[in-house]
């Protein structure tokens, strides 16, 4: 089967960002499919106009330079979305396809997906990574009634034209079905890359030894976006109280985004930066395993907005893959997993001092840490391994194309 795979922000392991599309595309190729990925070079460093093509383990990747970052205004982001929508439509329409797959965000990727599928008279499958327009509406980012109506119409357009929808969480699936109950929807969350996050103890020891500020101290890490939805200032405020409770604990924030500089300024103003709190710019995905391997505990945060509970953050599953406890400050399906399994902590959504109390209580409790690490590993292996979830994903594409699903071996 020839699959055109549209993802505006595709990344491979040499890049900083989630690698879900890379992992799914290369596994499709391994099963004998042909895959063309249509994406953007967001760095703005590409000098040649038009498209360039690379290959990732047999996947043909078509890149078009459209600069983008979380520091841009909403108007500039919308312009980037619209630009990709136009060029991706032309590219997708020019490629042979037996099935067209598009993954959000942004929601506008549905347009080239639907149009190319209609032109080629092949099925279209849509993947929902964030529930739009519900999330930006609840966050107050989408206030204009006309814009809300247009976004809602675009979501309905995507779901109505999809043979099937893949949703990254149960809450996202419920949102799809609330808008269009007849849409066949399958939940395929982000995954734990067990092989990638399997690191040797000597690598971890060398990492800790290289950083004098760390040594053998407990380490709490946050890896990923510092955007408006994340509220990583929560961790900095927790670190202020944590320093009083246990001055030896260290916090490492690794990432990028619109809130990077405000978060850094907050840490500096509290006298934490370079001591209790350390901040690194984003790193390639391939460098995360040793960082998480050195971590005592990982974290995932969102602002106290109910719609954000339905996220499927890569950082959550990376922690599971690394066998590390994870602390979250939100409810919903991930919090339920942690509570039920013992794989981490569910913190108060707004009380950072209480979070500090929880960190201080647990990050030197070797008995709790051992149990939580084991529980995290079990979740990774039994429920969220990449191969296990890829089978579910591939079954959706096979079903949409009218093919018999082909099983694969586990990880």
PDB file of C-alpha atoms in Angstrom, residues 145-250:
ATOM      1  CA  UNK A 145     -17.103  33.909  17.578  1.00  0.00           C
ATOM      2  CA  UNK A 146     -16.405  33.757  13.842  1.00  0.00           C
ATOM      3  CA  UNK A 147     -13.010  32.129  14.423  1.00  0.00           C
ATOM      4  CA  UNK A 148     -14.596  29.628  16.823  1.00  0.00           C
ATOM      5  CA  UNK A 149     -17.248  28.795  14.278  1.00  0.00           C
ATOM      6  CA  UNK A 150     -14.690  28.356  11.509  1.00  0.00           C
ATOM      7  CA  UNK A 151     -12.507  26.114  13.674  1.00  0.00           C
ATOM      8  CA  UNK A 152     -15.485  24.005  14.669  1.00  0.00           C
ATOM      9  CA  UNK A 153     -16.532  23.688  11.036  1.00  0.00           C
ATOM     10  CA  UNK A 154     -13.005  22.598  10.084  1.00  0.00           C
ATOM     11  CA  UNK A 155     -13.027  19.914  12.789  1.00  0.00           C
ATOM     12  CA  UNK A 156     -16.404  18.649  11.575  1.00  0.00           C
ATOM     13  CA  UNK A 157     -15.086  18.690   7.986  1.00  0.00           C
ATOM     14  CA  UNK A 158     -12.108  16.527   9.011  1.00  0.00           C
ATOM     15  CA  UNK A 159     -14.185  13.995  10.959  1.00  0.00           C
ATOM     16  CA  UNK A 160     -16.946  13.827   8.320  1.00  0.00           C
ATOM     17  CA  UNK A 161     -14.476  13.017   5.537  1.00  0.00           C
ATOM     18  CA  UNK A 162     -12.357  10.528   7.492  1.00  0.00           C
ATOM     19  CA  UNK A 163     -12.886   6.835   6.984  1.00  0.00           C
ATOM     20  CA  UNK A 164     -11.541   6.522  10.534  1.00  0.00           C
ATOM     21  CA  UNK A 165     -10.110   8.800  13.228  1.00  0.00           C
ATOM     22  CA  UNK A 166      -7.182   7.972  15.496  1.00  0.00           C
ATOM     23  CA  UNK A 167      -7.313   9.799  18.849  1.00  0.00           C
ATOM     24  CA  UNK A 168      -4.374  10.029  21.249  1.00  0.00           C
ATOM     25  CA  UNK A 169      -6.452   9.764  24.429  1.00  0.00           C
ATOM     26  CA  UNK A 170      -9.888   8.619  25.580  1.00  0.00           C
ATOM     27  CA  UNK A 171     -10.881  12.253  26.169  1.00  0.00           C
ATOM     28  CA  UNK A 172      -9.915  13.214  22.634  1.00  0.00           C
ATOM     29  CA  UNK A 173     -11.941  10.294  21.281  1.00  0.00           C
ATOM     30  CA  UNK A 174     -14.934  11.446  23.335  1.00  0.00           C
ATOM     31  CA  UNK A 175     -14.532  14.943  21.892  1.00  0.00           C
ATOM     32  CA  UNK A 176     -14.525  13.600  18.339  1.00  0.00           C
ATOM     33  CA  UNK A 177     -17.649  11.534  18.987  1.00  0.00           C
ATOM     34  CA  UNK A 178     -19.403  14.442  20.697  1.00  0.00           C
ATOM     35  CA  UNK A 179     -18.989  16.450  17.501  1.00  0.00           C
ATOM     36  CA  UNK A 180     -19.737  13.585  15.097  1.00  0.00           C
ATOM     37  CA  UNK A 181     -21.090  10.413  16.781  1.00  0.00           C
ATOM     38  CA  UNK A 182     -20.938   8.288  13.622  1.00  0.00           C
ATOM     39  CA  UNK A 183     -17.161   8.658  13.219  1.00  0.00           C
ATOM     40  CA  UNK A 184     -15.287   5.400  13.747  1.00  0.00           C
ATOM     41  CA  UNK A 185     -12.649   6.347  16.333  1.00  0.00           C
ATOM     42  CA  UNK A 186      -9.774   4.339  17.799  1.00  0.00           C
ATOM     43  CA  UNK A 187      -7.585   5.412  20.729  1.00  0.00           C
ATOM     44  CA  UNK A 188      -3.856   4.998  20.050  1.00  0.00           C
ATOM     45  CA  UNK A 189      -1.938   7.032  22.665  1.00  0.00           C
ATOM     46  CA  UNK A 190       1.667   8.075  22.460  1.00  0.00           C
ATOM     47  CA  UNK A 191       4.051   5.216  23.120  1.00  0.00           C
ATOM     48  CA  UNK A 192       6.969   4.089  25.241  1.00  0.00           C
ATOM     49  CA  UNK A 193      10.088   3.503  23.137  1.00  0.00           C
ATOM     50  CA  UNK A 194      11.585   0.785  25.310  1.00  0.00           C
ATOM     51  CA  UNK A 195      14.669   0.058  23.207  1.00  0.00           C
ATOM     52  CA  UNK A 196      15.579   3.746  22.869  1.00  0.00           C
ATOM     53  CA  UNK A 197      15.359   4.423  26.619  1.00  0.00           C
ATOM     54  CA  UNK A 198      17.323   1.374  27.679  1.00  0.00           C
ATOM     55  CA  UNK A 199      20.617   2.918  28.859  1.00  0.00           C
ATOM     56  CA  UNK A 200      23.551   1.362  30.692  1.00  0.00           C
ATOM     57  CA  UNK A 201      24.338   2.360  34.258  1.00  0.00           C
ATOM     58  CA  UNK A 202      27.865   3.420  33.307  1.00  0.00           C
ATOM     59  CA  UNK A 203      26.385   5.952  30.845  1.00  0.00           C
ATOM     60  CA  UNK A 204      24.233   7.359  33.632  1.00  0.00           C
ATOM     61  CA  UNK A 205      27.206   7.465  36.011  1.00  0.00           C
ATOM     62  CA  UNK A 206      29.291   9.378  33.472  1.00  0.00           C
ATOM     63  CA  UNK A 207      26.456  11.829  32.864  1.00  0.00           C
ATOM     64  CA  UNK A 208      26.129  12.561  36.572  1.00  0.00           C
ATOM     65  CA  UNK A 209      29.889  12.827  37.034  1.00  0.00           C
ATOM     66  CA  UNK A 210      30.175  15.358  34.175  1.00  0.00           C
ATOM     67  CA  UNK A 211      27.876  17.762  35.991  1.00  0.00           C
ATOM     68  CA  UNK A 212      29.348  18.871  39.293  1.00  0.00           C
ATOM     69  CA  UNK A 213      26.056  20.447  40.369  1.00  0.00           C
ATOM     70  CA  UNK A 214      24.387  17.023  40.135  1.00  0.00           C
ATOM     71  CA  UNK A 215      26.766  14.302  41.333  1.00  0.00           C
ATOM     72  CA  UNK A 216      24.777  11.768  43.351  1.00  0.00           C
ATOM     73  CA  UNK A 217      21.976  14.164  44.319  1.00  0.00           C
ATOM     74  CA  UNK A 218      18.276  13.417  43.626  1.00  0.00           C
ATOM     75  CA  UNK A 219      17.197  14.847  40.273  1.00  0.00           C
ATOM     76  CA  UNK A 220      13.719  15.936  39.186  1.00  0.00           C
ATOM     77  CA  UNK A 221      13.443  16.585  35.447  1.00  0.00           C
ATOM     78  CA  UNK A 222      11.042  18.226  33.057  1.00  0.00           C
ATOM     79  CA  UNK A 223      11.597  17.594  29.335  1.00  0.00           C
ATOM     80  CA  UNK A 224       9.560  19.117  26.545  1.00  0.00           C
ATOM     81  CA  UNK A 225       7.700  22.225  25.501  1.00  0.00           C
ATOM     82  CA  UNK A 226       7.524  25.321  27.670  1.00  0.00           C
ATOM     83  CA  UNK A 227       4.391  26.664  26.065  1.00  0.00           C
ATOM     84  CA  UNK A 228       1.341  28.482  27.324  1.00  0.00           C
ATOM     85  CA  UNK A 229      -0.400  25.198  28.136  1.00  0.00           C
ATOM     86  CA  UNK A 230       2.433  23.747  30.235  1.00  0.00           C
ATOM     87  CA  UNK A 231       2.885  26.154  33.107  1.00  0.00           C
ATOM     88  CA  UNK A 232       6.411  25.019  33.972  1.00  0.00           C
ATOM     89  CA  UNK A 233       6.678  27.990  36.343  1.00  0.00           C
ATOM     90  CA  UNK A 234       4.808  25.607  38.691  1.00  0.00           C
ATOM     91  CA  UNK A 235       7.995  23.494  38.956  1.00  0.00           C
ATOM     92  CA  UNK A 236      10.155  26.551  39.632  1.00  0.00           C
ATOM     93  CA  UNK A 237       7.825  27.688  42.395  1.00  0.00           C
ATOM     94  CA  UNK A 238       7.898  24.175  43.842  1.00  0.00           C
ATOM     95  CA  UNK A 239      11.703  24.255  43.710  1.00  0.00           C
ATOM     96  CA  UNK A 240      11.732  27.388  45.899  1.00  0.00           C
ATOM     97  CA  UNK A 241       9.987  25.502  48.707  1.00  0.00           C
ATOM     98  CA  UNK A 242      11.879  22.288  47.946  1.00  0.00           C
ATOM     99  CA  UNK A 243      15.196  24.042  48.560  1.00  0.00           C
ATOM    100  CA  UNK A 244      14.013  24.797  52.094  1.00  0.00           C
ATOM    101  CA  UNK A 245      12.886  21.215  52.688  1.00  0.00           C
ATOM    102  CA  UNK A 246      15.834  19.434  51.048  1.00  0.00           C
ATOM    103  CA  UNK A 247      18.621  21.682  49.697  1.00  0.00           C
ATOM    104  CA  UNK A 248      20.329  18.735  47.984  1.00  0.00           C
ATOM    105  CA  UNK A 249      17.600  18.056  45.434  1.00  0.00           C
ATOM    106  CA  UNK A 250      18.230  19.366  41.923  1.00  0.00           C
TER     107      UNK A 250
END
